[in-house]
Short mmCIF file of C-alpha atoms in Angstrom, two decimals:
data_model
loop_
_atom_site.label_atom_id
_atom_site.label_comp_id
_atom_site.label_asym_id
_atom_site.label_seq_id
_atom_site.Cartn_x
_atom_site.Cartn_y
_atom_site.Cartn_z
CA MET C 1 -4.51 -10.60 20.81
CA ILE C 2 -4.18 -12.50 17.81
CA SER C 3 -2.24 -11.65 14.88
CA TYR C 4 -4.31 -11.33 11.91
CA ALA C 5 -1.11 -11.49 9.48
CA GLU C 6 0.66 -14.15 11.31
CA CYS C 7 -2.52 -17.10 11.04
CA SER C 8 -3.31 -18.81 8.08
CA ALA C 9 -6.30 -18.93 5.99
CA ARG C 10 -7.91 -21.36 8.26
CA GLU C 11 -6.65 -20.40 11.24
CA ARG C 12 -8.49 -16.89 10.11
CA ILE C 13 -12.25 -18.43 9.78
CA ALA C 14 -11.57 -20.92 13.33
CA GLN C 15 -10.52 -17.42 14.93
CA LEU C 16 -12.98 -15.54 13.05
CA LEU C 17 -16.47 -16.73 13.29
CA ASP C 18 -18.42 -18.41 16.03
CA THR C 19 -16.58 -21.70 17.28
CA GLY C 20 -17.44 -24.86 15.17
CA SER C 21 -19.88 -23.06 13.03
CA PHE C 22 -17.06 -23.48 9.02
CA HIS C 23 -18.69 -26.06 7.07
CA GLU C 24 -16.76 -25.44 4.00
CA TRP C 25 -17.43 -26.37 0.44
CA LEU C 26 -14.72 -28.26 -1.63
CA PRO C 27 -12.83 -29.07 0.88
CA PRO C 28 -8.76 -30.28 -0.11
CA ALA C 29 -10.22 -33.81 0.58
CA GLU C 30 -11.95 -33.19 -2.81
CA ARG C 31 -8.45 -32.88 -4.60
CA LEU C 32 -9.76 -29.91 -6.66
CA THR C 33 -6.65 -28.65 -8.25
CA SER C 34 -5.42 -26.57 -11.20
CA PRO C 35 -5.19 -28.06 -14.40
CA HIS C 36 -2.77 -25.40 -16.06
CA LEU C 37 -0.30 -25.94 -12.23
CA ALA C 38 -0.02 -29.41 -13.66
CA GLN C 39 0.36 -29.08 -17.14
CA LEU C 40 3.73 -26.70 -15.97
CA GLY C 41 5.02 -29.52 -13.46
CA VAL C 42 4.12 -26.50 -10.21
CA PRO C 43 2.81 -28.11 -7.19
CA SER C 44 -0.44 -27.48 -6.35
CA SER C 45 -2.93 -27.37 -3.26
CA PHE C 46 -5.69 -29.86 -2.80
CA ASP C 47 -8.08 -26.52 -2.61
CA ASP C 48 -5.92 -24.50 -5.04
CA GLY C 49 -5.34 -21.95 -2.32
CA VAL C 50 -8.91 -20.51 -1.26
CA ALA C 51 -11.12 -22.10 1.37
CA ILE C 52 -14.45 -21.18 0.94
CA GLY C 53 -18.05 -22.43 2.94
CA ARG C 54 -20.72 -21.19 5.28
CA ALA C 55 -20.83 -20.09 8.78
CA THR C 56 -22.31 -17.99 11.38
CA LEU C 57 -20.59 -14.76 12.82
CA GLY C 58 -22.41 -12.82 16.10
CA GLY C 59 -25.68 -15.71 15.56
CA LEU C 60 -26.10 -14.86 11.99
CA GLU C 61 -25.38 -17.05 8.78
CA VAL C 62 -22.33 -15.72 6.69
CA PHE C 63 -20.62 -16.89 3.59
CA VAL C 64 -16.82 -16.68 4.06
CA ALA C 65 -14.03 -17.75 1.46
CA ALA C 66 -10.42 -16.89 3.02
CA GLN C 67 -7.21 -16.80 0.75
CA GLU C 68 -4.41 -18.80 1.55
CA GLY C 69 -1.53 -16.42 1.54
CA ALA C 70 1.24 -19.34 1.60
CA PHE C 71 0.04 -20.86 -1.47
CA MET C 72 1.58 -19.36 -4.41
CA GLY C 73 1.10 -15.67 -2.94
CA GLY C 74 -2.89 -15.98 -3.04
CA GLY C 75 -2.68 -15.97 -6.80
CA VAL C 76 -5.84 -16.24 -7.88
CA GLY C 77 -6.22 -19.08 -11.39
CA GLU C 78 -9.20 -20.76 -12.74
CA VAL C 79 -10.18 -23.16 -10.32
CA HIS C 80 -9.87 -20.32 -7.20
CA GLY C 81 -11.61 -17.83 -9.23
CA ALA C 82 -14.22 -20.34 -9.54
CA LYS C 83 -14.46 -21.40 -6.29
CA LEU C 84 -15.03 -17.64 -5.25
CA VAL C 85 -17.69 -17.18 -8.12
CA GLY C 86 -19.55 -20.54 -7.21
CA LEU C 87 -19.89 -18.91 -3.56
CA LEU C 88 -21.32 -15.02 -4.24
CA ARG C 89 -23.92 -16.67 -6.55
CA ARG C 90 -24.58 -19.20 -4.09
CA ALA C 91 -25.05 -16.14 -2.34
CA LEU C 92 -27.86 -14.42 -4.44
CA ARG C 93 -30.19 -17.98 -4.19
CA ASP C 94 -29.87 -18.03 -0.12
CA ARG C 95 -29.12 -14.57 0.76
CA PRO C 96 -27.01 -15.01 3.96
CA ALA C 97 -27.05 -12.38 6.53
CA ALA C 98 -23.12 -11.13 4.39
CA VAL C 99 -20.34 -12.45 1.97
CA LEU C 100 -16.92 -12.25 3.89
CA LEU C 101 -13.74 -12.15 1.37
CA LEU C 102 -11.14 -12.60 3.83
CA ALA C 103 -8.59 -11.33 1.07
CA GLU C 104 -4.59 -11.84 1.02
CA SER C 105 -3.45 -11.61 -2.82
CA GLY C 106 -0.48 -10.57 -5.00
CA GLY C 107 -3.22 -10.83 -8.11
CA VAL C 108 -3.36 -13.22 -11.18
CA ARG C 109 -0.90 -15.96 -11.19
CA LEU C 110 1.12 -15.62 -14.58
CA HIS C 111 1.11 -19.47 -14.70
CA GLU C 112 -2.48 -18.72 -15.72
CA ALA C 113 -2.42 -15.60 -16.34
CA ASN C 114 -5.50 -15.53 -19.45
CA ALA C 115 -7.65 -17.85 -17.34
CA GLY C 116 -7.45 -15.98 -13.76
CA LEU C 117 -8.30 -12.73 -15.24
CA ILE C 118 -10.85 -13.83 -16.65
CA ALA C 119 -11.93 -15.77 -13.12
CA VAL C 120 -11.19 -12.12 -11.18
CA SER C 121 -13.36 -10.58 -14.27
CA GLU C 122 -16.77 -12.93 -13.43
CA VAL C 123 -15.88 -12.17 -9.44
CA MET C 124 -16.06 -8.78 -9.78
CA ARG C 125 -19.48 -9.25 -11.90
CA ALA C 126 -20.82 -11.95 -8.85
CA VAL C 127 -19.28 -9.56 -6.03
CA LEU C 128 -21.57 -6.23 -7.82
CA ASP C 129 -24.49 -8.75 -8.05
CA VAL C 130 -24.58 -9.99 -4.55
CA ARG C 131 -24.80 -6.07 -3.55
CA ALA C 132 -27.67 -5.40 -6.18
CA ALA C 133 -29.54 -8.02 -4.51
CA GLY C 134 -28.59 -6.66 -0.42
CA VAL C 135 -26.24 -9.05 0.23
CA PRO C 136 -23.49 -6.78 2.23
CA VAL C 137 -20.02 -7.99 0.85
CA VAL C 138 -17.06 -7.06 3.39
CA VAL C 139 -13.73 -7.60 2.61
CA LEU C 140 -11.19 -8.20 5.28
CA ILE C 141 -7.46 -7.18 4.36
CA GLY C 142 -4.26 -7.53 6.52
CA GLY C 143 -2.81 -10.91 5.62
CA ALA C 144 1.22 -10.27 4.73
CA ASN C 145 1.12 -11.04 1.35
CA GLY C 146 -1.48 -7.58 0.89
CA CYS C 147 -4.36 -7.51 -1.71
CA PHE C 148 -2.96 -6.21 -5.41
CA GLY C 149 -3.65 -6.68 -8.65
CA GLY C 150 -7.66 -8.13 -9.79
CA MET C 151 -8.40 -8.96 -5.94
CA GLY C 152 -7.23 -5.34 -5.24
CA ILE C 153 -9.99 -4.57 -8.06
CA VAL C 154 -12.89 -6.83 -6.14
CA ALA C 155 -12.04 -5.44 -2.79
CA ARG C 156 -12.88 -2.05 -4.16
CA CYS C 157 -16.02 -3.29 -5.97
CA ALA C 158 -17.20 -4.56 -2.41
CA ASP C 159 -19.43 -2.59 0.41
CA HIS C 160 -16.92 -2.47 2.76
CA ILE C 161 -13.42 -2.85 3.67
CA VAL C 162 -11.89 -3.50 7.02
CA MET C 163 -7.93 -2.93 7.22
CA SER C 164 -5.04 -3.36 9.63
CA ASP C 165 -2.35 -0.89 9.93
CA VAL C 166 0.08 -3.43 8.39
CA GLY C 167 -2.59 -3.99 5.25
CA ARG C 168 -2.05 -3.10 2.33
CA LEU C 169 -4.50 -2.93 -0.43
CA ALA C 170 -3.22 -1.63 -4.03
CA MET C 171 -3.71 -1.99 -8.05
CA SER C 172 -0.35 -2.93 -8.16
CA GLY C 173 2.30 -4.44 -6.29
CA PRO C 174 5.57 -2.06 -5.55
CA GLU C 175 7.36 -5.18 -7.51
CA VAL C 176 5.54 -4.54 -10.80
CA ILE C 177 5.85 -1.07 -10.69
CA GLU C 178 9.38 -1.13 -10.09
CA ALA C 179 9.52 -3.50 -12.59
CA SER C 180 7.77 -1.96 -14.80
CA HIS C 181 9.00 1.52 -14.11
CA GLY C 182 12.37 1.28 -12.59
CA VAL C 183 13.86 1.87 -9.08
CA GLU C 184 13.43 5.41 -9.24
CA GLU C 185 9.49 5.23 -9.96
CA PHE C 186 9.15 3.63 -7.12
CA ASP C 187 11.18 1.49 -4.10
CA SER C 188 9.88 -2.05 -3.63
CA ARG C 189 12.68 -2.36 -0.42
CA ASP C 190 12.08 0.48 1.14
CA ARG C 191 9.63 -1.17 3.49
CA ALA C 192 8.85 2.90 5.41
CA LEU C 193 7.61 3.94 1.62
CA VAL C 194 5.36 0.75 0.77
CA TRP C 195 3.44 1.31 3.74
CA ARG C 196 2.92 5.41 3.81
CA THR C 197 1.60 4.78 -0.13
CA THR C 198 -0.66 1.50 0.12
CA GLY C 199 -0.70 0.59 4.19
CA GLY C 200 -3.55 0.46 6.27
CA LYS C 201 -3.33 3.78 7.54
CA HIS C 202 -3.01 5.73 4.29
CA ARG C 203 -6.19 3.91 2.96
CA TRP C 204 -8.10 5.31 6.16
CA LEU C 205 -6.50 8.99 5.70
CA THR C 206 -7.80 8.76 2.38
CA GLY C 207 -11.44 7.07 2.68
CA ASP C 208 -10.56 4.02 0.59
CA CYS C 209 -11.60 1.61 3.75
CA ASP C 210 -14.49 2.03 5.81
CA ALA C 211 -12.32 0.68 9.07
CA LEU C 212 -8.95 0.40 10.49
CA VAL C 213 -8.38 -2.07 13.15
CA GLU C 214 -5.22 -3.53 14.72
CA ASP C 215 -3.56 -6.52 13.92
CA ASP C 216 -5.87 -8.53 15.90
CA VAL C 217 -8.46 -11.07 14.72
CA ALA C 218 -10.10 -10.58 17.69
CA ALA C 219 -10.27 -6.77 16.10
CA PHE C 220 -11.61 -7.69 12.44
CA ARG C 221 -14.11 -10.39 13.72
CA ASP C 222 -15.88 -7.04 15.72
CA ALA C 223 -15.68 -5.10 12.46
CA ALA C 224 -16.86 -7.53 10.35
CA ILE C 225 -20.02 -8.10 12.29
CA ASP C 226 -20.52 -4.44 12.61
CA ALA C 227 -20.64 -4.21 8.50
CA ILE C 228 -23.51 -6.86 8.59
CA GLY C 229 -26.58 -5.22 7.64
CA ALA C 230 -25.15 -2.48 5.97
CA SER C 231 -25.78 -2.82 2.57
CA LYS C 232 -24.40 0.00 0.45
CA PRO C 233 -26.42 -1.03 -3.23
CA VAL C 234 -24.40 0.38 -6.14
CA SER C 235 -26.21 3.58 -7.87
CA LEU C 236 -25.96 5.97 -10.54
CA ALA C 237 -25.42 8.39 -8.08
CA THR C 238 -23.23 6.80 -5.65
CA LEU C 239 -20.61 5.76 -9.86
CA GLU C 240 -21.20 9.42 -10.66
CA ALA C 241 -20.20 10.38 -6.83
CA GLU C 242 -17.23 8.12 -7.04
CA HIS C 243 -16.31 9.79 -10.57
CA ALA C 244 -16.23 13.21 -9.17
CA LEU C 245 -13.89 12.82 -6.88
CA LEU C 246 -11.37 10.34 -8.96
CA SER C 247 -11.66 13.11 -11.76
CA ALA C 248 -10.87 15.84 -8.83
CA ARG C 249 -7.60 13.52 -7.58
CA LEU C 250 -6.35 14.04 -11.08
CA ARG C 251 -7.11 17.73 -11.98
CA ASP C 252 -5.96 18.32 -7.92
CA PRO C 253 -2.08 20.50 -8.52
CA LEU C 254 -0.06 18.19 -6.50
CA ALA C 255 -0.53 15.79 -8.87
CA GLU C 256 1.59 17.54 -10.54
CA ASP C 257 3.58 19.31 -8.43
CA GLY C 258 6.21 16.53 -7.62
CA GLY C 259 3.77 15.80 -4.46
CA ASP C 260 4.59 11.92 -4.83
CA ASP C 261 4.92 10.92 -1.13
CA ALA C 262 2.03 9.86 0.85
CA ILE C 263 3.21 12.66 3.42
CA ALA C 264 2.40 15.71 1.15
CA LEU C 265 -1.24 14.02 0.03
CA TRP C 266 -1.45 13.67 4.19
CA THR C 267 -0.89 17.19 4.54
CA HIS C 268 -3.14 18.40 1.43
CA LEU C 269 -6.12 16.43 2.71
CA GLY C 270 -5.77 18.22 6.44
CA ILE C 271 -4.21 16.17 8.31
CA ALA C 272 -2.15 17.85 11.16
CA GLY C 273 1.13 16.11 11.99
CA ALA C 274 1.30 14.50 8.92
CA ASP C 275 4.61 13.64 9.02
CA ARG C 276 4.25 11.68 12.58
CA VAL C 277 1.47 9.50 10.67
CA PRO C 278 3.51 6.32 10.03
CA ASP C 279 4.45 6.33 14.34
CA LEU C 280 0.79 6.79 15.11
CA ASP C 281 -0.82 3.94 16.64
CA VAL C 282 -4.25 2.88 15.03
CA ALA C 283 -6.72 5.17 17.42
CA ALA C 284 -5.15 8.25 17.20
CA VAL C 285 -4.68 7.57 13.30
CA ARG C 286 -8.87 6.80 13.10
CA ALA C 287 -9.35 10.46 14.78
CA LEU C 288 -7.28 11.99 12.46
CA ARG C 289 -9.62 11.28 9.28
CA PRO C 290 -12.14 14.38 9.06
CA ALA C 291 -15.18 13.51 9.10
#
């Protein structure tokens, strides 16, 4: 068993995909760095924190992008985002079996915020275009930095989300919420609270991810293979269903009655023994989600 969380971006690529099949586009040798970081005197990375290319998975051609959480927390900047957009646009032309996004990001880099925000919007549009063309986009989340900010939105634009129980997914990160609204609103140092609110188990129980796996590269590989060929094109009906679900959540009395902890929500969803969820293993949590 190899921990997905402890792997670097390129280690995940090497372990997840068919052995020796990855061909990288714009590798570090191209020295494609961020001009914004250089102007600010901030150290750069020769791949700007993301590896992109083509490979095979289970014998099928896939395009893949892997964000490096060790470089600026996987933050998205202009070049980083352009590489993601380029990968997705090439997928529109070449029609691989799937596009895999190995997401690990705290969101947009503050150093190049406007450029990063524009880049994220372009990535979102490209993801939806690829889905509309019938190519499934699969997001894998299990890195130490989680998937937050703009990449959190990108993930929810995809066909499938695969998470480990140690993965995290949300719009705003715990530190951002605390900085904006105070520790009384969200204590980012409370690790149990953070994982109850943004972790893989919570996202599985609320239906925000499609597969919950162990923190194991092989488990992520199996889940990704299962997702290939299962495209879910966006339609008016699916958008209306999602809006109805979100509207119902906002109208739910739980949102107004002080039910501000995930355990209260799990109980409301009919999860038996909701208070035990944080201590359960992945197999037991998978069995709890209503059909």
